[in-house]
Amino acid sequence: MITTCVFRSFCSQSITQSIPALPATPRDVLQPKRANYGQPLALIPQRNDVLTVTPWLAPIVWERTFDPDMIDSAYKSLNITIATTVFAVGKYTQFLQDFLETAEKYYMSGLRVHYYVFTDQPREVPRVELAAGRKISIIQVPKYSRWQEISLRRMEIIERHINETIHREADYIFCMDVDMKFHDRWGPETLGTLVGVLHPWFYEFTRDKFTYERRPESTAYIPMEEGDFYYMAAVFGGRVKEVHALTKKCHEHLDKDKSKNLEAIWQEESHLNWYFLHNKPTKVLSPEYLWDDQKGGLPSEIKRKRFSAVIKNKEAVRENV
Ligand code: 4YA
Ligand code: UDP
Ligand code: MN
């Protein structure tokens, strides 16, 4: 009988021979240590006021979409290191103290964090007491004369530094602006293969209002009828390998544009938005993770302000304005 034949030929191979050994993925399969948490109810959404998953099924992280204790207990045992890059060039060294002190209070508490501070003035890096398992490396970088260039050159400097050292020293990486402060928990719920953050001013708008690069000559060009979200370049991250690919591609595109005397409207942020349109983030962070103190009171959808841009006097801190 035909059915028997098919059955026999299938069973004659041993399962272990026919399936090649698969790599373990301990960072995607979480093993929380505690069992007594609130049950996720399939018919009750945690949030009914915001989008919590993208059309490509990446979670959008908002308060109440995750259980912080469960996340903490799952990540604690993994022994991972999170590289965190921050640039403080020229007068921006003044932001380091608050950035680092508040990070020690709220950022990835209990986990290994390796800060990489890129500066033209290593002596201006404040000594901040770090919790166990956390350290700082200081890397000297040149001071470009225009603030736009200081900002956009971060892509190639991060690319190079991942190649040189970070790839051996960390599992995940976040790249952050320095004119920022932490105000509340920023934990391992933010870790993912490729992570972008919604811009605090643009998440309420439709794509035609996004300040993408609109000149077709630029490699960062996004047509009016395309685009998912407007991501802010003040924070991006992911697995080290993925962020290396991101910075490499953005660097290539920045160079290509430069050779045609083009600079995208929002420099590296325009290129980041192009990259995320074509390489979808596997996790998106809500504006809780990138707020702007200039916006005043928190709207009802922002339940917690975790990290925000400090109000700065641009004329006083930037090189050429
Ligand atoms: C930056 O945001 C800063 O220069 C701003 O001071 C602020 O901290 C912001 O980030 C969060 O279009 C009173 C209206 C202010 C609107 C600010 C809009 C700017 O949006 C741009 C893209 C870039 O992302 C800038 O970096 C961002 O400004
Ligand atoms: N930056 C710097 N020195 C400068 C200008 C920029 O170190 O003179 C770095 C710093 O990390 C800063 C980031 O580049 O946070 C982006 O610039 P900025 O924060 O001024 O941009 P904005 O967030 O205002 O658009
Ligand atoms: Mn900034």
mmCIF file of C-alpha atoms and ligand atoms in Angstrom:
data_model
loop_
_atom_site.group_PDB
_atom_site.id
_atom_site.type_symbol
_atom_site.label_atom_id
_atom_site.label_comp_id
_atom_site.label_asym_id
_atom_site.label_seq_id
_atom_site.Cartn_x
_atom_site.Cartn_y
_atom_site.Cartn_z
ATOM 1 C CA MET A 1 0.000 0.000 0.000
ATOM 2 C CA ILE A 2 1.209 3.450 -0.893
ATOM 3 C CA THR A 3 0.686 4.914 2.583
ATOM 4 C CA THR A 4 2.845 2.255 4.177
ATOM 5 C CA CYS A 5 5.648 2.928 1.709
ATOM 6 C CA VAL A 6 5.685 6.617 2.422
ATOM 7 C CA PHE A 7 5.593 5.951 6.137
ATOM 8 C CA ARG A 8 8.454 3.467 5.913
ATOM 9 C CA SER A 9 10.735 5.625 3.825
ATOM 10 C CA PHE A 10 10.215 8.499 6.252
ATOM 11 C CA CYS A 11 10.884 6.392 9.329
ATOM 12 C CA SER A 12 13.868 4.594 7.893
ATOM 13 C CA GLN A 13 15.968 7.708 8.399
ATOM 14 C CA SER A 14 16.856 8.458 11.944
ATOM 15 C CA ILE A 15 15.621 11.873 12.986
ATOM 16 C CA THR A 16 18.966 12.844 14.493
ATOM 17 C CA GLN A 17 20.743 12.131 11.209
ATOM 18 C CA SER A 18 18.355 14.075 9.035
ATOM 19 C CA ILE A 19 18.236 17.282 11.137
ATOM 20 C CA PRO A 20 21.529 19.118 11.263
ATOM 21 C CA ALA A 21 22.590 20.409 14.663
ATOM 22 C CA LEU A 22 20.920 23.763 15.153
ATOM 23 C CA PRO A 23 22.664 26.630 16.878
ATOM 24 C CA ALA A 24 21.262 27.433 20.308
ATOM 25 C CA THR A 25 19.538 30.814 20.572
ATOM 26 C CA PRO A 26 19.579 31.436 24.317
ATOM 27 C CA ARG A 27 18.907 35.142 23.868
ATOM 28 C CA ASP A 28 15.637 34.677 22.048
ATOM 29 C CA VAL A 29 14.365 31.832 24.191
ATOM 30 C CA LEU A 30 13.998 33.357 27.619
ATOM 31 C CA GLN A 31 13.959 31.297 30.796
ATOM 32 C CA PRO A 32 12.527 33.480 33.554
ATOM 33 C CA LYS A 33 13.185 32.246 37.063
ATOM 34 C CA ARG A 34 9.826 33.125 38.528
ATOM 35 C CA ALA A 35 6.465 31.577 37.790
ATOM 36 C CA ASN A 36 3.958 33.710 39.716
ATOM 37 C CA TYR A 37 3.147 36.489 37.356
ATOM 38 C CA GLY A 38 -0.142 37.809 35.960
ATOM 39 C CA GLN A 39 -1.502 35.621 33.199
ATOM 40 C CA PRO A 40 -1.441 37.097 29.673
ATOM 41 C CA LEU A 41 -5.073 37.028 28.538
ATOM 42 C CA ALA A 42 -5.586 36.425 24.842
ATOM 43 C CA LEU A 43 -8.775 38.478 24.761
ATOM 44 C CA ILE A 44 -7.579 41.433 26.802
ATOM 45 C CA PRO A 45 -5.028 43.753 25.200
ATOM 46 C CA GLN A 46 -2.513 45.295 27.599
ATOM 47 C CA ARG A 47 -2.950 48.612 25.791
ATOM 48 C CA ASN A 48 -5.852 49.806 23.668
ATOM 49 C CA ASP A 49 -4.547 53.302 22.973
ATOM 50 C CA VAL A 50 -1.346 52.566 21.064
ATOM 51 C CA LEU A 51 0.066 50.208 18.441
ATOM 52 C CA THR A 52 2.005 47.475 20.230
ATOM 53 C CA VAL A 53 3.163 45.418 17.248
ATOM 54 C CA THR A 54 4.312 46.485 13.778
ATOM 55 C CA PRO A 55 2.848 44.996 10.565
ATOM 56 C CA TRP A 56 6.043 42.896 10.340
ATOM 57 C CA LEU A 57 5.393 41.571 13.856
ATOM 58 C CA ALA A 58 8.051 43.444 15.779
ATOM 59 C CA PRO A 59 6.918 44.444 19.280
ATOM 60 C CA ILE A 60 6.607 48.146 20.061
ATOM 61 C CA VAL A 61 7.646 48.513 23.683
ATOM 62 C CA TRP A 62 5.322 50.591 25.864
ATOM 63 C CA GLU A 63 4.657 50.460 29.592
ATOM 64 C CA ARG A 64 2.284 47.523 30.364
ATOM 65 C CA THR A 65 3.294 45.519 27.269
ATOM 66 C CA PHE A 66 5.922 43.617 29.278
ATOM 67 C CA ASP A 67 6.491 42.290 32.775
ATOM 68 C CA PRO A 68 9.659 43.993 34.062
ATOM 69 C CA ASP A 69 10.339 41.389 36.771
ATOM 70 C CA MET A 70 10.000 38.526 34.326
ATOM 71 C CA ILE A 71 12.276 40.269 31.827
ATOM 72 C CA ASP A 72 14.857 41.009 34.526
ATOM 73 C CA SER A 73 14.915 37.467 35.834
ATOM 74 C CA ALA A 74 15.299 36.062 32.315
ATOM 75 C CA TYR A 75 18.220 38.323 31.394
ATOM 76 C CA LYS A 76 20.089 38.217 34.694
ATOM 77 C CA SER A 77 21.455 34.713 34.120
ATOM 78 C CA LEU A 78 22.525 35.283 30.517
ATOM 79 C CA ASN A 79 25.737 37.084 31.413
ATOM 80 C CA ILE A 80 25.520 39.432 28.453
ATOM 81 C CA THR A 81 27.403 42.691 27.959
ATOM 82 C CA ILE A 82 25.739 45.760 26.509
ATOM 83 C CA ALA A 83 28.083 48.205 24.783
ATOM 84 C CA THR A 84 26.838 51.783 24.999
ATOM 85 C CA THR A 85 28.431 54.453 22.831
ATOM 86 C CA VAL A 86 28.170 58.137 23.546
ATOM 87 C CA PHE A 87 29.965 61.065 21.870
ATOM 88 C CA ALA A 88 30.999 64.171 23.761
ATOM 89 C CA VAL A 89 32.932 66.460 21.459
ATOM 90 C CA GLY A 90 33.650 70.167 22.073
ATOM 91 C CA LYS A 91 31.268 71.701 24.589
ATOM 92 C CA TYR A 92 29.131 68.554 24.757
ATOM 93 C CA THR A 93 31.430 67.108 27.447
ATOM 94 C CA GLN A 94 29.242 69.082 29.888
ATOM 95 C CA PHE A 95 26.426 66.558 29.367
ATOM 96 C CA LEU A 96 28.483 63.494 30.346
ATOM 97 C CA GLN A 97 28.102 63.713 34.109
ATOM 98 C CA ASP A 98 24.297 63.680 34.120
ATOM 99 C CA PHE A 99 24.160 61.135 31.323
ATOM 100 C CA LEU A 100 26.429 58.681 33.142
ATOM 101 C CA GLU A 101 25.083 59.292 36.640
ATOM 102 C CA THR A 102 21.473 58.809 35.593
ATOM 103 C CA ALA A 103 22.441 55.778 33.484
ATOM 104 C CA GLU A 104 23.983 54.180 36.558
ATOM 105 C CA LYS A 105 20.686 54.706 38.324
ATOM 106 C CA TYR A 106 18.260 53.522 35.655
ATOM 107 C CA TYR A 107 19.948 51.950 32.624
ATOM 108 C CA MET A 108 20.248 48.155 32.427
ATOM 109 C CA SER A 109 20.475 47.831 36.201
ATOM 110 C CA GLY A 110 22.162 44.648 37.364
ATOM 111 C CA LEU A 111 23.603 43.906 33.907
ATOM 112 C CA ARG A 112 27.062 44.345 32.446
ATOM 113 C CA VAL A 113 27.398 47.647 30.624
ATOM 114 C CA HIS A 114 30.517 48.843 28.823
ATOM 115 C CA TYR A 115 30.356 52.555 28.029
ATOM 116 C CA TYR A 116 32.469 53.833 25.169
ATOM 117 C CA VAL A 117 32.903 57.590 25.472
ATOM 118 C CA PHE A 118 34.190 59.178 22.262
ATOM 119 C CA THR A 119 35.654 62.605 22.892
ATOM 120 C CA ASP A 120 38.258 65.083 21.697
ATOM 121 C CA GLN A 121 39.083 65.899 25.372
ATOM 122 C CA PRO A 122 39.622 62.712 27.378
ATOM 123 C CA ARG A 123 40.517 64.757 30.477
ATOM 124 C CA GLU A 124 37.064 66.283 30.570
ATOM 125 C CA VAL A 125 35.378 62.911 31.094
ATOM 126 C CA PRO A 126 34.033 62.999 34.650
ATOM 127 C CA ARG A 127 34.821 60.176 37.057
ATOM 128 C CA VAL A 128 31.502 58.586 37.797
ATOM 129 C CA GLU A 129 31.203 55.742 40.250
ATOM 130 C CA LEU A 130 30.071 52.628 38.406
ATOM 131 C CA ALA A 131 28.162 49.640 39.746
ATOM 132 C CA ALA A 132 29.747 46.171 39.681
ATOM 133 C CA GLY A 133 30.214 44.713 36.208
ATOM 134 C CA ARG A 134 30.206 48.091 34.489
ATOM 135 C CA LYS A 135 33.093 49.990 32.935
ATOM 136 C CA ILE A 136 34.068 52.935 30.742
ATOM 137 C CA SER A 137 36.510 53.150 27.865
ATOM 138 C CA ILE A 138 37.497 56.580 26.593
ATOM 139 C CA ILE A 139 38.347 56.907 22.915
ATOM 140 C CA GLN A 140 39.913 60.014 21.428
ATOM 141 C CA VAL A 141 38.252 61.306 18.266
ATOM 142 C CA PRO A 142 38.821 64.406 16.139
ATOM 143 C CA LYS A 143 36.644 67.480 16.452
ATOM 144 C CA TYR A 144 35.094 68.258 13.094
ATOM 145 C CA SER A 145 34.371 71.904 12.555
ATOM 146 C CA ARG A 146 30.631 71.659 11.823
ATOM 147 C CA TRP A 147 28.143 70.225 14.354
ATOM 148 C CA GLN A 148 26.415 68.395 11.518
ATOM 149 C CA GLU A 149 29.652 66.588 10.746
ATOM 150 C CA ILE A 150 30.384 65.794 14.393
ATOM 151 C CA SER A 151 26.962 64.165 14.499
ATOM 152 C CA LEU A 152 27.054 62.254 11.196
ATOM 153 C CA ARG A 153 30.646 60.982 11.526
ATOM 154 C CA ARG A 154 29.446 58.899 14.468
ATOM 155 C CA MET A 155 28.311 56.254 11.982
ATOM 156 C CA GLU A 156 31.801 55.591 10.601
ATOM 157 C CA ILE A 157 33.505 55.898 13.992
ATOM 158 C CA ILE A 158 31.106 53.374 15.553
ATOM 159 C CA GLU A 159 31.537 51.071 12.529
ATOM 160 C CA ARG A 160 35.303 51.178 12.933
ATOM 161 C CA HIS A 161 35.219 50.709 16.680
ATOM 162 C CA ILE A 162 32.897 47.699 16.440
ATOM 163 C CA ASN A 163 35.423 46.180 13.999
ATOM 164 C CA GLU A 164 38.367 46.940 16.223
ATOM 165 C CA THR A 165 37.116 46.012 19.685
ATOM 166 C CA ILE A 166 33.414 46.034 20.459
ATOM 167 C CA HIS A 167 32.685 42.869 18.470
ATOM 168 C CA ARG A 168 34.810 40.939 20.984
ATOM 169 C CA GLU A 169 33.639 42.811 24.054
ATOM 170 C CA ALA A 170 29.851 42.899 23.857
ATOM 171 C CA ASP A 171 26.701 41.061 22.765
ATOM 172 C CA TYR A 172 24.411 44.042 22.271
ATOM 173 C CA ILE A 173 25.073 47.706 21.597
ATOM 174 C CA PHE A 174 23.126 50.927 22.022
ATOM 175 C CA CYS A 175 24.355 54.168 20.416
ATOM 176 C CA MET A 176 23.071 57.276 22.166
ATOM 177 C CA ASP A 177 23.149 61.061 22.070
ATOM 178 C CA VAL A 178 24.825 62.593 25.125
ATOM 179 C CA ASP A 179 22.455 65.532 25.664
ATOM 180 C CA MET A 180 20.118 63.160 27.453
ATOM 181 C CA LYS A 181 19.125 62.012 30.927
ATOM 182 C CA PHE A 182 17.546 58.852 32.256
ATOM 183 C CA HIS A 183 14.546 59.367 34.524
ATOM 184 C CA ASP A 184 13.123 55.883 34.938
ATOM 185 C CA ARG A 185 13.766 52.224 34.177
ATOM 186 C CA TRP A 186 15.461 51.404 30.856
ATOM 187 C CA GLY A 187 15.930 47.647 31.062
ATOM 188 C CA PRO A 188 16.609 44.580 28.941
ATOM 189 C CA GLU A 189 13.074 44.751 27.505
ATOM 190 C CA THR A 190 14.781 47.019 24.953
ATOM 191 C CA LEU A 191 17.227 44.376 23.717
ATOM 192 C CA GLY A 192 16.721 42.890 20.291
ATOM 193 C CA THR A 193 18.467 42.059 17.036
ATOM 194 C CA LEU A 194 17.857 45.495 15.527
ATOM 195 C CA VAL A 195 16.208 48.240 17.572
ATOM 196 C CA GLY A 196 14.863 51.665 16.588
ATOM 197 C CA VAL A 197 13.046 54.325 18.635
ATOM 198 C CA LEU A 198 10.031 56.425 17.650
ATOM 199 C CA HIS A 199 10.770 60.162 17.471
ATOM 200 C CA PRO A 200 8.882 62.026 20.246
ATOM 201 C CA TRP A 201 7.523 64.666 17.863
ATOM 202 C CA PHE A 202 6.545 62.536 14.870
ATOM 203 C CA TYR A 203 4.829 59.427 16.208
ATOM 204 C CA GLU A 204 1.433 61.082 15.946
ATOM 205 C CA PHE A 205 1.824 62.050 12.292
ATOM 206 C CA THR A 206 1.229 60.387 8.942
ATOM 207 C CA ARG A 207 4.212 59.590 6.730
ATOM 208 C CA ASP A 208 3.826 62.636 4.468
ATOM 209 C CA LYS A 209 4.773 64.836 7.471
ATOM 210 C CA PHE A 210 7.936 62.887 8.240
ATOM 211 C CA THR A 211 11.158 64.825 7.665
ATOM 212 C CA TYR A 212 12.736 62.077 5.547
ATOM 213 C CA GLU A 213 15.232 63.025 2.834
ATOM 214 C CA ARG A 214 13.064 63.856 -0.174
ATOM 215 C CA ARG A 215 15.663 64.506 -2.898
ATOM 216 C CA PRO A 216 15.888 61.471 -5.207
ATOM 217 C CA GLU A 217 19.622 62.190 -5.773
ATOM 218 C CA SER A 218 20.386 61.261 -2.174
ATOM 219 C CA THR A 219 20.952 57.662 -1.083
ATOM 220 C CA ALA A 220 18.680 58.463 1.884
ATOM 221 C CA TYR A 221 15.735 59.278 -0.415
ATOM 222 C CA ILE A 222 12.319 58.042 0.699
ATOM 223 C CA PRO A 223 9.312 58.767 -1.574
ATOM 224 C CA MET A 224 6.185 60.355 -0.045
ATOM 225 C CA GLU A 225 4.171 57.139 -0.258
ATOM 226 C CA GLU A 226 6.725 55.054 1.647
ATOM 227 C CA GLY A 227 7.831 54.835 5.268
ATOM 228 C CA ASP A 228 6.682 53.116 8.448
ATOM 229 C CA PHE A 229 7.727 55.413 11.291
ATOM 230 C CA TYR A 230 10.058 58.345 11.803
ATOM 231 C CA TYR A 231 12.882 56.977 13.928
ATOM 232 C CA MET A 232 15.150 59.256 15.915
ATOM 233 C CA ALA A 233 18.902 58.788 15.566
ATOM 234 C CA ALA A 234 19.522 59.806 19.192
ATOM 235 C CA VAL A 235 19.193 56.080 19.998
ATOM 236 C CA PHE A 236 19.579 52.924 17.928
ATOM 237 C CA GLY A 237 20.888 49.514 18.823
ATOM 238 C CA GLY A 238 20.761 45.766 18.557
ATOM 239 C CA ARG A 239 23.074 42.785 18.304
ATOM 240 C CA VAL A 240 26.608 44.003 17.622
ATOM 241 C CA LYS A 241 26.746 42.338 14.212
ATOM 242 C CA GLU A 242 23.495 43.949 13.034
ATOM 243 C CA VAL A 243 24.473 47.403 14.254
ATOM 244 C CA HIS A 244 27.807 46.974 12.499
ATOM 245 C CA ALA A 245 25.930 46.320 9.240
ATOM 246 C CA LEU A 246 23.735 49.373 9.897
ATOM 247 C CA THR A 247 26.624 51.770 10.569
ATOM 248 C CA LYS A 248 28.575 50.390 7.595
ATOM 249 C CA LYS A 249 25.692 50.948 5.185
ATOM 250 C CA CYS A 250 24.909 54.430 6.558
ATOM 251 C CA HIS A 251 28.616 55.325 6.353
ATOM 252 C CA GLU A 252 28.743 54.141 2.722
ATOM 253 C CA HIS A 253 25.656 56.196 1.896
ATOM 254 C CA LEU A 254 26.970 59.280 3.706
ATOM 255 C CA ASP A 255 30.210 59.023 1.675
ATOM 256 C CA LYS A 256 28.368 58.487 -1.583
ATOM 257 C CA ASP A 257 26.235 61.579 -0.981
ATOM 258 C CA LYS A 258 29.278 63.596 0.078
ATOM 259 C CA SER A 259 31.034 62.760 -3.195
ATOM 260 C CA LYS A 260 28.068 64.443 -4.913
ATOM 261 C CA ASN A 261 28.186 67.362 -2.506
ATOM 262 C CA LEU A 262 24.961 66.278 -0.851
ATOM 263 C CA GLU A 263 24.192 66.214 2.863
ATOM 264 C CA ALA A 264 20.854 64.676 3.791
ATOM 265 C CA ILE A 265 18.371 66.975 5.516
ATOM 266 C CA TRP A 266 18.864 65.400 8.977
ATOM 267 C CA GLN A 267 22.335 63.961 8.333
ATOM 268 C CA GLU A 268 22.763 60.435 9.745
ATOM 269 C CA GLU A 269 19.149 60.368 10.956
ATOM 270 C CA SER A 270 17.940 60.510 7.332
ATOM 271 C CA HIS A 271 20.196 57.569 6.492
ATOM 272 C CA LEU A 272 19.050 55.676 9.577
ATOM 273 C CA ASN A 273 15.440 56.104 8.460
ATOM 274 C CA TRP A 274 16.312 54.797 4.998
ATOM 275 C CA TYR A 275 18.056 51.814 6.594
ATOM 276 C CA PHE A 276 15.118 50.967 8.874
ATOM 277 C CA LEU A 277 12.679 51.245 5.978
ATOM 278 C CA HIS A 278 14.666 48.601 4.069
ATOM 279 C CA ASN A 279 15.847 46.558 7.078
ATOM 280 C CA LYS A 280 12.933 46.437 9.480
ATOM 281 C CA PRO A 281 13.807 46.705 13.163
ATOM 282 C CA THR A 282 12.969 43.559 15.131
ATOM 283 C CA LYS A 283 11.950 45.724 18.084
ATOM 284 C CA VAL A 284 10.678 49.300 18.202
ATOM 285 C CA LEU A 285 10.827 51.405 21.369
ATOM 286 C CA SER A 286 8.009 53.830 22.100
ATOM 287 C CA PRO A 287 8.768 57.527 22.804
ATOM 288 C CA GLU A 288 8.882 56.603 26.525
ATOM 289 C CA TYR A 289 12.458 55.701 25.650
ATOM 290 C CA LEU A 290 13.218 58.981 23.870
ATOM 291 C CA TRP A 291 11.208 61.894 25.133
ATOM 292 C CA ASP A 292 11.809 65.617 24.761
ATOM 293 C CA ASP A 293 11.585 67.827 27.841
ATOM 294 C CA GLN A 294 10.548 70.701 25.568
ATOM 295 C CA LYS A 295 7.210 68.946 24.983
ATOM 296 C CA GLY A 296 6.056 69.885 28.465
ATOM 297 C CA GLY A 297 3.436 67.685 30.191
ATOM 298 C CA LEU A 298 3.217 64.029 29.234
ATOM 299 C CA PRO A 299 0.305 63.018 26.975
ATOM 300 C CA SER A 300 -1.876 60.186 28.281
ATOM 301 C CA GLU A 301 -0.209 57.504 26.114
ATOM 302 C CA ILE A 302 3.173 58.179 27.713
ATOM 303 C CA LYS A 303 2.872 56.450 31.073
ATOM 304 C CA ARG A 304 6.541 56.779 31.965
ATOM 305 C CA LYS A 305 9.288 59.120 30.828
ATOM 306 C CA ARG A 306 12.370 56.918 30.868
ATOM 307 C CA PHE A 307 14.951 58.900 28.894
ATOM 308 C CA SER A 308 14.717 62.408 27.523
ATOM 309 C CA ALA A 309 16.616 65.118 25.691
ATOM 310 C CA VAL A 310 17.671 67.922 28.007
ATOM 311 C CA ILE A 311 16.841 71.443 26.959
ATOM 312 C CA LYS A 312 20.055 72.978 25.636
ATOM 313 C CA ASN A 313 21.100 76.349 24.307
ATOM 314 C CA LYS A 314 22.208 75.343 20.817
ATOM 315 C CA GLU A 315 24.036 78.626 20.159
ATOM 316 C CA ALA A 316 26.085 78.077 23.295
ATOM 317 C CA VAL A 317 27.037 74.414 22.837
ATOM 318 C CA ARG A 318 27.361 73.943 19.085
ATOM 319 C CA GLU A 319 30.410 74.880 17.066
ATOM 320 C CA ASN A 320 28.899 76.738 14.121
ATOM 321 C CA VAL A 321 25.439 78.187 14.499
HETATM 322 C C1 4YA B 1 16.374 67.505 18.466
HETATM 323 O O1 4YA B 1 12.895 67.509 16.782
HETATM 324 C C2 4YA B 1 16.798 68.706 19.299
HETATM 325 O O2 4YA B 1 17.548 69.599 18.512
HETATM 326 C C3 4YA B 1 15.574 69.387 19.853
HETATM 327 O O3 4YA B 1 15.996 70.447 20.703
HETATM 328 C C4 4YA B 1 14.784 68.385 20.671
HETATM 329 O O4 4YA B 1 15.536 67.957 21.789
HETATM 330 C C5 4YA B 1 14.430 67.173 19.813
HETATM 331 O O5 4YA B 1 15.605 66.611 19.238
HETATM 332 C C6 4YA B 1 13.758 66.059 20.590
HETATM 333 O O6 4YA B 1 12.770 66.569 11.974
HETATM 334 C C7 4YA B 1 9.598 73.305 19.545
HETATM 335 C C8 4YA B 1 9.516 72.308 18.409
HETATM 336 C C9 4YA B 1 10.722 71.394 18.436
HETATM 337 C C10 4YA B 1 10.590 70.277 17.378
HETATM 338 C C11 4YA B 1 11.779 69.396 17.512
HETATM 339 C C12 4YA B 1 11.755 68.293 16.488
HETATM 340 C C13 4YA B 1 13.913 67.545 15.787
HETATM 341 O O7 4YA B 1 13.449 66.746 14.710
HETATM 342 C C14 4YA B 1 14.407 66.594 13.677
HETATM 343 C C15 4YA B 1 13.771 65.794 12.550
HETATM 344 C C16 4YA B 1 15.626 65.898 14.216
HETATM 345 O O8 4YA B 1 15.278 64.616 14.733
HETATM 346 C C17 4YA B 1 16.237 66.727 15.324
HETATM 347 O O9 4YA B 1 17.331 66.041 15.877
HETATM 348 C C18 4YA B 1 15.190 66.989 16.406
HETATM 349 O O10 4YA B 1 15.682 67.959 17.313
HETATM 350 N N1 UDP B 2 27.801 66.069 19.382
HETATM 351 C C1 UDP B 2 28.956 66.424 20.080
HETATM 352 N N2 UDP B 2 29.475 67.672 19.919
HETATM 353 C C2 UDP B 2 28.903 68.590 19.084
HETATM 354 C C3 UDP B 2 27.738 68.225 18.398
HETATM 355 C C4 UDP B 2 27.205 66.961 18.567
HETATM 356 O O1 UDP B 2 29.490 65.632 20.851
HETATM 357 O O2 UDP B 2 29.443 69.712 18.985
HETATM 358 C C5 UDP B 2 27.280 64.712 19.547
HETATM 359 C C6 UDP B 2 26.563 64.537 20.897
HETATM 360 O O3 UDP B 2 26.655 63.196 21.309
HETATM 361 C C7 UDP B 2 25.147 64.907 20.537
HETATM 362 C C8 UDP B 2 25.004 64.267 19.166
HETATM 363 O O4 UDP B 2 26.289 64.454 18.551
HETATM 364 O O5 UDP B 2 24.212 64.433 21.483
HETATM 365 C C9 UDP B 2 23.891 64.827 18.266
HETATM 366 O O6 UDP B 2 23.920 66.233 18.278
HETATM 367 P P1 UDP B 2 22.760 67.075 19.005
HETATM 368 O O7 UDP B 2 22.399 66.398 20.278
HETATM 369 O O8 UDP B 2 23.186 68.495 19.075
HETATM 370 O O9 UDP B 2 21.569 66.923 17.965
HETATM 371 P P2 UDP B 2 20.016 67.120 18.279
HETATM 372 O O10 UDP B 2 19.619 66.006 19.198
HETATM 373 O O11 UDP B 2 19.867 68.470 18.907
HETATM 374 O O12 UDP B 2 19.403 67.042 16.939
HETATM 375 MN MN MN B 3 20.658 65.335 20.959
#
